[in-house]
Amino acid sequence: MNTSMKSIIAATVMGISLIAGFSFAYAGNEKDELKSDKVTFFGSPTSAISSSVAIPHSYNRLLFSGTVAPLLNKYGKTTYERYGNTEKQAIGILEKLKADLKTKGLSLANVTYLRVYVAPDPNKGNTPDYQGWFDAYALFFNIKENPVKTARSTVGVQSLVSSDYLIEIEAEVAYKNNSKSNK
């Protein structure tokens, strides 16, 4: 992608994010952005995630415990039938998070950090399906409807609390009281 196209994309993302009360900082003005009264995401404009996030003292924080996939079919004979593959489980978790945030007057645009645990998938040679997680993330973040690129850790683990769970996600959220940008 040429430099002018990257600039156009970065300017568009920054324009949309300023409306939501967030800003993005890409090389050069990071010290000034640390003094901002907005949540600031740092990192490369070409990365799907932010390398760091600054949250001013004027923001509140909300932490979500590890969340696992919703049950799809209690009579299913396999993990995939009961809960789905890693991507489907991640989509279910992010939909649950989105719904929970909505009840609080917030949205996925308020998410600043995700901590993700991916367990081995027996249908994928007992290796974690990271790509399934990355594909699910790409449906909710760094998109036109939600340009936020969270800071994120993705960790492969030996197992989760149930062998049916292939992924578990924790979330951190930042929001201002009485702010219309949280809707």
Short mmCIF file of N, CA and C in Angstrom, two decimals:
data_model
loop_
_atom_site.label_atom_id
_atom_site.label_comp_id
_atom_site.label_asym_id
_atom_site.label_seq_id
_atom_site.Cartn_x
_atom_site.Cartn_y
_atom_site.Cartn_z
N MET A 1 0.86 -1.17 0.00
CA MET A 1 0.00 0.00 0.00
C MET A 1 0.90 1.23 0.00
N ASN A 2 0.61 2.20 -0.86
CA ASN A 2 1.49 3.36 -0.93
C ASN A 2 1.25 4.32 0.23
N THR A 3 2.20 5.23 0.41
CA THR A 3 2.18 6.14 1.57
C THR A 3 0.94 7.02 1.60
N SER A 4 0.51 7.53 0.45
CA SER A 4 -0.67 8.42 0.46
C SER A 4 -1.93 7.66 0.85
N MET A 5 -2.06 6.39 0.42
CA MET A 5 -3.22 5.59 0.80
C MET A 5 -3.20 5.33 2.31
N LYS A 6 -2.02 5.02 2.87
CA LYS A 6 -1.91 4.82 4.32
C LYS A 6 -2.32 6.07 5.06
N SER A 7 -1.93 7.23 4.56
CA SER A 7 -2.29 8.50 5.20
C SER A 7 -3.79 8.72 5.17
N ILE A 8 -4.42 8.40 4.05
CA ILE A 8 -5.87 8.56 3.92
C ILE A 8 -6.58 7.64 4.91
N ILE A 9 -6.15 6.38 4.98
CA ILE A 9 -6.77 5.44 5.91
C ILE A 9 -6.58 5.89 7.34
N ALA A 10 -5.37 6.29 7.69
CA ALA A 10 -5.10 6.75 9.06
C ALA A 10 -5.95 7.97 9.40
N ALA A 11 -6.08 8.91 8.47
CA ALA A 11 -6.87 10.11 8.71
C ALA A 11 -8.34 9.77 8.90
N THR A 12 -8.85 8.82 8.12
CA THR A 12 -10.24 8.40 8.25
C THR A 12 -10.48 7.76 9.61
N VAL A 13 -9.61 6.83 9.99
CA VAL A 13 -9.75 6.17 11.29
C VAL A 13 -9.67 7.18 12.41
N MET A 14 -8.72 8.10 12.32
CA MET A 14 -8.56 9.09 13.39
C MET A 14 -9.78 10.00 13.45
N GLY A 15 -10.35 10.36 12.33
CA GLY A 15 -11.54 11.21 12.31
C GLY A 15 -12.72 10.53 12.97
N ILE A 16 -12.94 9.27 12.63
CA ILE A 16 -14.03 8.51 13.24
C ILE A 16 -13.79 8.33 14.73
N SER A 17 -12.56 8.02 15.11
CA SER A 17 -12.28 7.75 16.52
C SER A 17 -12.40 8.99 17.38
N LEU A 18 -12.10 10.16 16.84
CA LEU A 18 -12.24 11.38 17.63
C LEU A 18 -13.69 11.65 17.99
N ILE A 19 -14.59 11.25 17.10
CA ILE A 19 -16.01 11.39 17.39
C ILE A 19 -16.38 10.54 18.61
N ALA A 20 -15.77 9.37 18.75
CA ALA A 20 -16.07 8.47 19.86
C ALA A 20 -15.32 8.83 21.13
N GLY A 21 -14.50 9.87 21.11
CA GLY A 21 -13.76 10.26 22.30
C GLY A 21 -12.44 9.53 22.44
N PHE A 22 -12.01 8.87 21.40
CA PHE A 22 -10.74 8.17 21.39
C PHE A 22 -9.84 8.82 20.36
N SER A 23 -8.55 8.59 20.49
CA SER A 23 -7.62 9.05 19.46
C SER A 23 -6.57 7.98 19.22
N PHE A 24 -5.98 8.04 18.05
CA PHE A 24 -4.92 7.12 17.68
C PHE A 24 -3.65 7.92 17.48
N ALA A 25 -2.53 7.42 17.98
CA ALA A 25 -1.25 8.10 17.81
C ALA A 25 -0.28 7.17 17.09
N TYR A 26 0.25 7.66 16.00
CA TYR A 26 1.21 6.89 15.23
C TYR A 26 2.49 7.70 15.13
N ALA A 27 3.53 7.20 15.74
CA ALA A 27 4.89 7.75 15.67
C ALA A 27 4.95 9.27 15.55
N GLY A 28 5.67 9.87 16.45
CA GLY A 28 5.94 11.29 16.34
C GLY A 28 5.32 12.14 17.43
N ASN A 29 4.06 11.92 17.76
CA ASN A 29 3.39 12.79 18.73
C ASN A 29 2.98 12.03 19.99
N GLU A 30 3.63 10.93 20.29
CA GLU A 30 3.21 10.09 21.41
C GLU A 30 3.31 10.79 22.76
N LYS A 31 4.34 11.61 22.99
CA LYS A 31 4.44 12.30 24.28
C LYS A 31 3.28 13.26 24.47
N ASP A 32 2.90 13.98 23.43
CA ASP A 32 1.77 14.90 23.52
C ASP A 32 0.47 14.13 23.74
N GLU A 33 0.33 12.99 23.07
CA GLU A 33 -0.90 12.20 23.20
C GLU A 33 -1.05 11.62 24.61
N LEU A 34 0.04 11.39 25.31
CA LEU A 34 -0.06 10.89 26.69
C LEU A 34 -0.71 11.92 27.61
N LYS A 35 -0.69 13.19 27.22
CA LYS A 35 -1.30 14.26 28.02
C LYS A 35 -2.75 14.53 27.59
N SER A 36 -3.25 13.78 26.63
CA SER A 36 -4.58 13.98 26.08
C SER A 36 -5.66 13.68 27.12
N ASP A 37 -6.84 14.27 26.94
CA ASP A 37 -7.98 13.95 27.80
C ASP A 37 -8.86 12.88 27.17
N LYS A 38 -8.35 12.22 26.13
CA LYS A 38 -9.06 11.14 25.45
C LYS A 38 -8.27 9.84 25.61
N VAL A 39 -8.97 8.72 25.48
CA VAL A 39 -8.29 7.43 25.42
C VAL A 39 -7.48 7.42 24.14
N THR A 40 -6.20 7.08 24.24
CA THR A 40 -5.33 7.11 23.07
C THR A 40 -4.75 5.74 22.81
N PHE A 41 -4.90 5.28 21.57
CA PHE A 41 -4.36 4.00 21.13
C PHE A 41 -3.09 4.28 20.35
N PHE A 42 -2.02 3.57 20.69
CA PHE A 42 -0.73 3.76 20.03
C PHE A 42 -0.40 2.53 19.18
N GLY A 43 0.31 2.77 18.10
CA GLY A 43 0.77 1.64 17.30
C GLY A 43 0.81 1.96 15.83
N SER A 44 1.10 0.94 15.08
CA SER A 44 1.22 1.06 13.63
C SER A 44 -0.16 1.10 12.99
N PRO A 45 -0.37 2.00 12.02
CA PRO A 45 -1.67 2.04 11.36
C PRO A 45 -1.96 0.77 10.55
N THR A 46 -0.94 -0.01 10.25
CA THR A 46 -1.15 -1.22 9.46
C THR A 46 -1.39 -2.46 10.32
N SER A 47 -1.25 -2.35 11.64
CA SER A 47 -1.47 -3.49 12.53
C SER A 47 -2.94 -3.59 12.90
N ALA A 48 -3.40 -4.81 13.14
CA ALA A 48 -4.80 -5.04 13.54
C ALA A 48 -5.03 -4.71 15.01
N ILE A 49 -3.95 -4.56 15.79
CA ILE A 49 -4.08 -4.27 17.21
C ILE A 49 -3.20 -3.07 17.56
N SER A 50 -3.47 -2.46 18.70
CA SER A 50 -2.64 -1.37 19.20
C SER A 50 -1.52 -1.94 20.05
N SER A 51 -0.40 -1.25 20.07
CA SER A 51 0.71 -1.70 20.89
C SER A 51 0.55 -1.26 22.34
N SER A 52 -0.21 -0.19 22.57
CA SER A 52 -0.49 0.29 23.93
C SER A 52 -1.69 1.23 23.89
N VAL A 53 -2.24 1.47 25.08
CA VAL A 53 -3.40 2.35 25.21
C VAL A 53 -3.19 3.22 26.45
N ALA A 54 -3.40 4.54 26.31
CA ALA A 54 -3.34 5.45 27.44
C ALA A 54 -4.77 5.83 27.82
N ILE A 55 -5.09 5.66 29.10
CA ILE A 55 -6.43 5.97 29.60
C ILE A 55 -6.30 7.08 30.64
N PRO A 56 -6.83 8.27 30.35
CA PRO A 56 -6.71 9.39 31.30
C PRO A 56 -7.46 9.12 32.60
N HIS A 57 -7.08 9.83 33.63
CA HIS A 57 -7.72 9.68 34.95
C HIS A 57 -9.20 10.04 34.91
N SER A 58 -9.62 10.83 33.94
CA SER A 58 -11.02 11.23 33.86
C SER A 58 -11.93 10.11 33.36
N TYR A 59 -11.37 8.97 33.01
CA TYR A 59 -12.16 7.83 32.53
C TYR A 59 -12.32 6.79 33.62
N ASN A 60 -13.45 6.11 33.59
CA ASN A 60 -13.69 4.97 34.47
C ASN A 60 -13.27 3.71 33.72
N ARG A 61 -12.99 2.66 34.48
CA ARG A 61 -12.62 1.39 33.87
C ARG A 61 -13.60 0.31 34.32
N LEU A 62 -13.87 -0.60 33.42
CA LEU A 62 -14.74 -1.73 33.68
C LEU A 62 -13.98 -2.97 33.21
N LEU A 63 -13.87 -3.97 34.08
CA LEU A 63 -13.14 -5.18 33.76
C LEU A 63 -14.11 -6.35 33.65
N PHE A 64 -14.00 -7.12 32.58
CA PHE A 64 -14.84 -8.29 32.38
C PHE A 64 -14.04 -9.54 32.67
N SER A 65 -14.58 -10.42 33.49
CA SER A 65 -13.97 -11.71 33.78
C SER A 65 -13.88 -12.53 32.50
N GLY A 66 -13.08 -13.57 32.57
CA GLY A 66 -12.99 -14.47 31.42
C GLY A 66 -14.37 -15.00 31.05
N THR A 67 -14.69 -14.89 29.79
CA THR A 67 -15.99 -15.31 29.29
C THR A 67 -15.78 -16.42 28.26
N VAL A 68 -16.64 -17.43 28.34
CA VAL A 68 -16.56 -18.54 27.41
C VAL A 68 -17.78 -18.53 26.49
N ALA A 69 -17.75 -19.40 25.51
CA ALA A 69 -18.78 -19.42 24.46
C ALA A 69 -20.14 -19.85 25.00
N PRO A 70 -21.19 -19.31 24.39
CA PRO A 70 -22.54 -19.76 24.75
C PRO A 70 -22.79 -21.16 24.16
N LEU A 71 -23.64 -21.91 24.83
CA LEU A 71 -24.03 -23.23 24.36
C LEU A 71 -24.90 -23.08 23.11
N LEU A 72 -24.56 -23.80 22.06
CA LEU A 72 -25.33 -23.75 20.82
C LEU A 72 -26.35 -24.88 20.75
N ASN A 73 -25.94 -26.08 21.24
CA ASN A 73 -26.81 -27.25 21.15
C ASN A 73 -26.44 -28.21 22.29
N LYS A 74 -27.28 -28.23 23.33
CA LYS A 74 -26.93 -29.07 24.50
C LYS A 74 -26.95 -30.56 24.17
N TYR A 75 -27.56 -30.95 23.07
CA TYR A 75 -27.60 -32.36 22.68
C TYR A 75 -26.50 -32.72 21.68
N GLY A 76 -25.67 -31.76 21.35
CA GLY A 76 -24.58 -32.03 20.41
C GLY A 76 -23.64 -33.08 20.94
N LYS A 77 -23.12 -33.91 20.04
CA LYS A 77 -22.24 -35.00 20.45
C LYS A 77 -20.77 -34.58 20.45
N THR A 78 -20.43 -33.47 19.79
CA THR A 78 -19.04 -33.03 19.72
C THR A 78 -18.93 -31.59 20.22
N THR A 79 -17.71 -31.19 20.50
CA THR A 79 -17.44 -29.80 20.89
C THR A 79 -18.01 -28.84 19.84
N TYR A 80 -17.75 -29.13 18.58
CA TYR A 80 -18.22 -28.24 17.51
C TYR A 80 -19.74 -28.16 17.49
N GLU A 81 -20.41 -29.28 17.74
CA GLU A 81 -21.87 -29.27 17.76
C GLU A 81 -22.40 -28.52 18.98
N ARG A 82 -21.74 -28.66 20.13
CA ARG A 82 -22.20 -28.01 21.36
C ARG A 82 -21.84 -26.53 21.39
N TYR A 83 -20.61 -26.18 21.00
CA TYR A 83 -20.14 -24.80 21.16
C TYR A 83 -19.54 -24.18 19.90
N GLY A 84 -19.19 -24.97 18.93
CA GLY A 84 -18.57 -24.47 17.71
C GLY A 84 -17.06 -24.54 17.76
N ASN A 85 -16.44 -24.22 16.63
CA ASN A 85 -14.98 -24.19 16.56
C ASN A 85 -14.48 -22.91 17.22
N THR A 86 -13.20 -22.68 17.22
CA THR A 86 -12.63 -21.51 17.90
C THR A 86 -13.23 -20.22 17.38
N GLU A 87 -13.34 -20.07 16.07
CA GLU A 87 -13.90 -18.83 15.50
C GLU A 87 -15.34 -18.63 15.95
N LYS A 88 -16.16 -19.66 15.86
CA LYS A 88 -17.58 -19.54 16.25
C LYS A 88 -17.70 -19.24 17.75
N GLN A 89 -16.85 -19.89 18.57
CA GLN A 89 -16.88 -19.61 20.01
C GLN A 89 -16.49 -18.16 20.27
N ALA A 90 -15.45 -17.68 19.59
CA ALA A 90 -15.00 -16.29 19.79
C ALA A 90 -16.10 -15.32 19.38
N ILE A 91 -16.76 -15.59 18.26
CA ILE A 91 -17.87 -14.73 17.82
C ILE A 91 -18.96 -14.71 18.89
N GLY A 92 -19.30 -15.87 19.43
CA GLY A 92 -20.32 -15.94 20.49
C GLY A 92 -19.92 -15.14 21.72
N ILE A 93 -18.65 -15.23 22.10
CA ILE A 93 -18.17 -14.47 23.26
C ILE A 93 -18.24 -12.98 22.99
N LEU A 94 -17.77 -12.55 21.82
CA LEU A 94 -17.78 -11.11 21.50
C LEU A 94 -19.21 -10.58 21.37
N GLU A 95 -20.13 -11.41 20.88
CA GLU A 95 -21.55 -11.01 20.83
C GLU A 95 -22.10 -10.85 22.25
N LYS A 96 -21.73 -11.77 23.17
CA LYS A 96 -22.15 -11.65 24.57
C LYS A 96 -21.59 -10.37 25.18
N LEU A 97 -20.32 -10.08 24.92
CA LEU A 97 -19.69 -8.87 25.44
C LEU A 97 -20.40 -7.63 24.88
N LYS A 98 -20.67 -7.64 23.59
CA LYS A 98 -21.36 -6.51 22.95
C LYS A 98 -22.73 -6.28 23.59
N ALA A 99 -23.48 -7.35 23.83
CA ALA A 99 -24.81 -7.23 24.45
C ALA A 99 -24.70 -6.72 25.88
N ASP A 100 -23.74 -7.23 26.64
CA ASP A 100 -23.55 -6.79 28.02
C ASP A 100 -23.16 -5.31 28.06
N LEU A 101 -22.27 -4.91 27.18
CA LEU A 101 -21.88 -3.50 27.12
C LEU A 101 -23.08 -2.61 26.79
N LYS A 102 -23.92 -3.07 25.87
CA LYS A 102 -25.10 -2.28 25.48
C LYS A 102 -26.02 -2.04 26.67
N THR A 103 -26.18 -3.04 27.55
CA THR A 103 -27.04 -2.85 28.73
C THR A 103 -26.47 -1.80 29.67
N LYS A 104 -25.17 -1.53 29.55
CA LYS A 104 -24.51 -0.54 30.39
C LYS A 104 -24.36 0.81 29.67
N GLY A 105 -24.94 0.93 28.48
CA GLY A 105 -24.83 2.16 27.71
C GLY A 105 -23.48 2.31 27.02
N LEU A 106 -22.78 1.20 26.83
CA LEU A 106 -21.46 1.22 26.21
C LEU A 106 -21.48 0.37 24.95
N SER A 107 -20.33 0.30 24.28
CA SER A 107 -20.23 -0.51 23.07
C SER A 107 -18.83 -1.10 22.95
N LEU A 108 -18.62 -1.90 21.94
CA LEU A 108 -17.29 -2.47 21.70
C LEU A 108 -16.26 -1.38 21.42
N ALA A 109 -16.71 -0.20 21.03
CA ALA A 109 -15.79 0.93 20.81
C ALA A 109 -15.15 1.40 22.11
N ASN A 110 -15.69 0.97 23.25
CA ASN A 110 -15.13 1.34 24.55
C ASN A 110 -14.08 0.33 25.04
N VAL A 111 -13.93 -0.78 24.33
CA VAL A 111 -12.97 -1.81 24.74
C VAL A 111 -11.56 -1.32 24.43
N THR A 112 -10.70 -1.40 25.43
CA THR A 112 -9.32 -0.95 25.26
C THR A 112 -8.32 -2.10 25.25
N TYR A 113 -8.68 -3.23 25.87
CA TYR A 113 -7.73 -4.33 25.97
C TYR A 113 -8.47 -5.66 26.03
N LEU A 114 -7.94 -6.65 25.33
CA LEU A 114 -8.47 -8.01 25.39
C LEU A 114 -7.34 -8.96 25.77
N ARG A 115 -7.63 -9.84 26.69
CA ARG A 115 -6.70 -10.91 27.06
C ARG A 115 -7.40 -12.19 26.65
N VAL A 116 -6.77 -12.96 25.78
CA VAL A 116 -7.41 -14.10 25.14
C VAL A 116 -6.61 -15.38 25.39
N TYR A 117 -7.33 -16.42 25.82
CA TYR A 117 -6.71 -17.71 26.06
C TYR A 117 -7.27 -18.69 25.03
N VAL A 118 -6.39 -19.32 24.27
CA VAL A 118 -6.80 -20.25 23.23
C VAL A 118 -6.27 -21.64 23.58
N ALA A 119 -7.20 -22.60 23.67
CA ALA A 119 -6.85 -23.98 24.03
C ALA A 119 -6.69 -24.83 22.77
N PRO A 120 -6.02 -25.96 22.89
CA PRO A 120 -5.84 -26.85 21.74
C PRO A 120 -7.19 -27.35 21.20
N ASP A 121 -7.29 -27.42 19.89
CA ASP A 121 -8.49 -27.90 19.22
C ASP A 121 -8.21 -29.33 18.74
N PRO A 122 -8.94 -30.31 19.29
CA PRO A 122 -8.69 -31.70 18.89
C PRO A 122 -8.89 -31.94 17.38
N ASN A 123 -9.69 -31.09 16.75
CA ASN A 123 -9.92 -31.22 15.31
C ASN A 123 -8.85 -30.53 14.47
N LYS A 124 -7.89 -29.91 15.13
CA LYS A 124 -6.80 -29.22 14.43
C LYS A 124 -5.46 -29.76 14.93
N GLY A 125 -5.38 -31.05 15.14
CA GLY A 125 -4.14 -31.67 15.58
C GLY A 125 -3.74 -31.29 17.00
N ASN A 126 -4.73 -30.97 17.83
CA ASN A 126 -4.48 -30.55 19.22
C ASN A 126 -3.58 -29.33 19.32
N THR A 127 -3.73 -28.41 18.38
CA THR A 127 -3.02 -27.13 18.45
C THR A 127 -4.05 -26.02 18.54
N PRO A 128 -3.71 -24.92 19.18
CA PRO A 128 -4.65 -23.79 19.26
C PRO A 128 -4.92 -23.21 17.87
N ASP A 129 -6.17 -22.86 17.62
CA ASP A 129 -6.57 -22.27 16.34
C ASP A 129 -6.51 -20.75 16.45
N TYR A 130 -5.31 -20.21 16.40
CA TYR A 130 -5.14 -18.76 16.50
C TYR A 130 -5.83 -18.04 15.34
N GLN A 131 -5.74 -18.61 14.15
CA GLN A 131 -6.34 -17.94 12.99
C GLN A 131 -7.85 -17.81 13.16
N GLY A 132 -8.48 -18.83 13.75
CA GLY A 132 -9.92 -18.74 14.02
C GLY A 132 -10.23 -17.55 14.91
N TRP A 133 -9.39 -17.34 15.95
CA TRP A 133 -9.56 -16.18 16.83
C TRP A 133 -9.32 -14.89 16.06
N PHE A 134 -8.25 -14.83 15.28
CA PHE A 134 -7.94 -13.60 14.55
C PHE A 134 -9.07 -13.24 13.58
N ASP A 135 -9.65 -14.25 12.94
CA ASP A 135 -10.75 -14.02 12.00
C ASP A 135 -11.99 -13.48 12.72
N ALA A 136 -12.28 -14.00 13.91
CA ALA A 136 -13.42 -13.51 14.69
C ALA A 136 -13.18 -12.07 15.13
N TYR A 137 -11.99 -11.77 15.64
CA TYR A 137 -11.63 -10.41 16.06
C TYR A 137 -11.86 -9.41 14.92
N ALA A 138 -11.47 -9.81 13.72
CA ALA A 138 -11.57 -8.93 12.55
C ALA A 138 -13.01 -8.59 12.17
N LEU A 139 -13.97 -9.31 12.70
CA LEU A 139 -15.38 -9.00 12.45
C LEU A 139 -15.91 -7.91 13.37
N PHE A 140 -15.20 -7.62 14.47
CA PHE A 140 -15.70 -6.71 15.50
C PHE A 140 -14.83 -5.47 15.71
N PHE A 141 -13.54 -5.55 15.40
CA PHE A 141 -12.60 -4.46 15.68
C PHE A 141 -11.82 -4.09 14.42
N ASN A 142 -11.39 -2.81 14.38
CA ASN A 142 -10.63 -2.31 13.24
C ASN A 142 -11.46 -2.42 11.96
N ILE A 143 -12.74 -2.08 12.09
CA ILE A 143 -13.68 -2.09 10.97
C ILE A 143 -14.35 -0.73 10.88
N LYS A 144 -15.08 -0.50 9.80
CA LYS A 144 -15.73 0.80 9.60
C LYS A 144 -16.66 1.15 10.77
N GLU A 145 -17.47 0.19 11.23
CA GLU A 145 -18.42 0.44 12.31
C GLU A 145 -17.74 0.62 13.67
N ASN A 146 -16.55 0.07 13.82
CA ASN A 146 -15.80 0.17 15.07
C ASN A 146 -14.31 0.20 14.75
N PRO A 147 -13.75 1.39 14.54
CA PRO A 147 -12.33 1.49 14.14
C PRO A 147 -11.34 1.22 15.27
N VAL A 148 -11.84 0.97 16.48
CA VAL A 148 -10.94 0.72 17.60
C VAL A 148 -10.12 -0.54 17.34
N LYS A 149 -8.82 -0.40 17.60
CA LYS A 149 -7.90 -1.53 17.55
C LYS A 149 -7.39 -1.69 18.98
N THR A 150 -7.93 -2.65 19.69
CA THR A 150 -7.57 -2.84 21.09
C THR A 150 -6.11 -3.22 21.24
N ALA A 151 -5.56 -2.96 22.40
CA ALA A 151 -4.33 -3.64 22.79
C ALA A 151 -4.78 -5.06 23.12
N ARG A 152 -3.90 -6.04 22.92
CA ARG A 152 -4.39 -7.40 23.06
C ARG A 152 -3.24 -8.36 23.33
N SER A 153 -3.52 -9.35 24.16
CA SER A 153 -2.62 -10.49 24.36
C SER A 153 -3.39 -11.74 23.99
N THR A 154 -2.74 -12.62 23.25
CA THR A 154 -3.33 -13.91 22.91
C THR A 154 -2.36 -14.98 23.39
N VAL A 155 -2.85 -15.86 24.26
CA VAL A 155 -2.00 -16.84 24.90
C VAL A 155 -2.54 -18.24 24.63
N GLY A 156 -1.67 -19.14 24.22
CA GLY A 156 -2.04 -20.54 24.09
C GLY A 156 -1.93 -21.21 25.44
N VAL A 157 -2.98 -21.93 25.84
CA VAL A 157 -2.99 -22.60 27.13
C VAL A 157 -3.23 -24.10 26.93
N GLN A 158 -2.89 -24.88 27.94
CA GLN A 158 -3.06 -26.33 27.85
C GLN A 158 -4.54 -26.71 27.82
N SER A 159 -5.35 -26.03 28.64
CA SER A 159 -6.78 -26.31 28.67
C SER A 159 -7.51 -25.17 29.37
N LEU A 160 -8.83 -25.18 29.21
CA LEU A 160 -9.70 -24.25 29.93
C LEU A 160 -10.55 -25.08 30.89
N VAL A 161 -11.49 -24.47 31.57
CA VAL A 161 -12.25 -25.15 32.63
C VAL A 161 -13.06 -26.34 32.09
N SER A 162 -13.43 -26.34 30.83
CA SER A 162 -14.12 -27.47 30.19
C SER A 162 -13.39 -27.77 28.88
N SER A 163 -13.30 -29.04 28.56
CA SER A 163 -12.63 -29.41 27.30
C SER A 163 -13.42 -28.95 26.08
N ASP A 164 -14.69 -28.57 26.26
CA ASP A 164 -15.48 -28.03 25.15
C ASP A 164 -15.09 -26.60 24.81
N TYR A 165 -14.51 -25.88 25.75
CA TYR A 165 -14.15 -24.48 25.51
C TYR A 165 -12.79 -24.42 24.82
N LEU A 166 -12.76 -23.76 23.68
CA LEU A 166 -11.53 -23.61 22.92
C LEU A 166 -10.94 -22.21 23.08
N ILE A 167 -11.72 -21.29 23.67
CA ILE A 167 -11.26 -19.91 23.82
C ILE A 167 -11.98 -19.27 25.00
N GLU A 168 -11.28 -18.39 25.70
CA GLU A 168 -11.84 -17.60 26.79
C GLU A 168 -11.29 -16.18 26.64
N ILE A 169 -12.15 -15.18 26.84
CA ILE A 169 -11.74 -13.80 26.60
C ILE A 169 -12.06 -12.93 27.82
N GLU A 170 -11.07 -12.15 28.26
CA GLU A 170 -11.25 -11.11 29.27
C GLU A 170 -11.19 -9.77 28.55
N ALA A 171 -11.93 -8.78 29.05
CA ALA A 171 -11.94 -7.47 28.40
C ALA A 171 -11.79 -6.35 29.42
N GLU A 172 -11.12 -5.30 28.99
CA GLU A 172 -11.03 -4.06 29.76
C GLU A 172 -11.65 -2.95 28.93
N VAL A 173 -12.44 -2.12 29.62
CA VAL A 173 -13.23 -1.08 28.97
C VAL A 173 -12.95 0.25 29.65
N ALA A 174 -12.93 1.33 28.88
CA ALA A 174 -12.79 2.68 29.44
C ALA A 174 -13.97 3.52 28.98
N TYR A 175 -14.51 4.32 29.90
CA TYR A 175 -15.66 5.16 29.54
C TYR A 175 -15.70 6.38 30.45
N LYS A 176 -16.33 7.42 29.94
CA LYS A 176 -16.56 8.64 30.73
C LYS A 176 -17.98 8.63 31.25
N ASN A 177 -18.16 9.15 32.44
CA ASN A 177 -19.52 9.30 32.96
C ASN A 177 -20.30 10.29 32.13
N ASN A 178 -21.59 9.99 31.90
CA ASN A 178 -22.48 10.92 31.21
C ASN A 178 -21.95 11.37 29.86
N SER A 179 -21.22 10.52 29.16
CA SER A 179 -20.67 10.89 27.87
C SER A 179 -21.50 10.31 26.76
N LYS A 180 -21.93 11.13 25.82
CA LYS A 180 -22.69 10.66 24.68
C LYS A 180 -21.83 9.81 23.76
N SER A 181 -20.51 9.90 23.87
CA SER A 181 -19.62 9.11 23.02
C SER A 181 -19.61 7.64 23.41
N ASN A 182 -20.25 7.29 24.51
CA ASN A 182 -20.27 5.89 24.95
C ASN A 182 -21.41 5.10 24.35
N LYS A 183 -22.27 5.71 23.61
CA LYS A 183 -23.45 5.02 23.08
C LYS A 183 -23.17 4.38 21.74
#
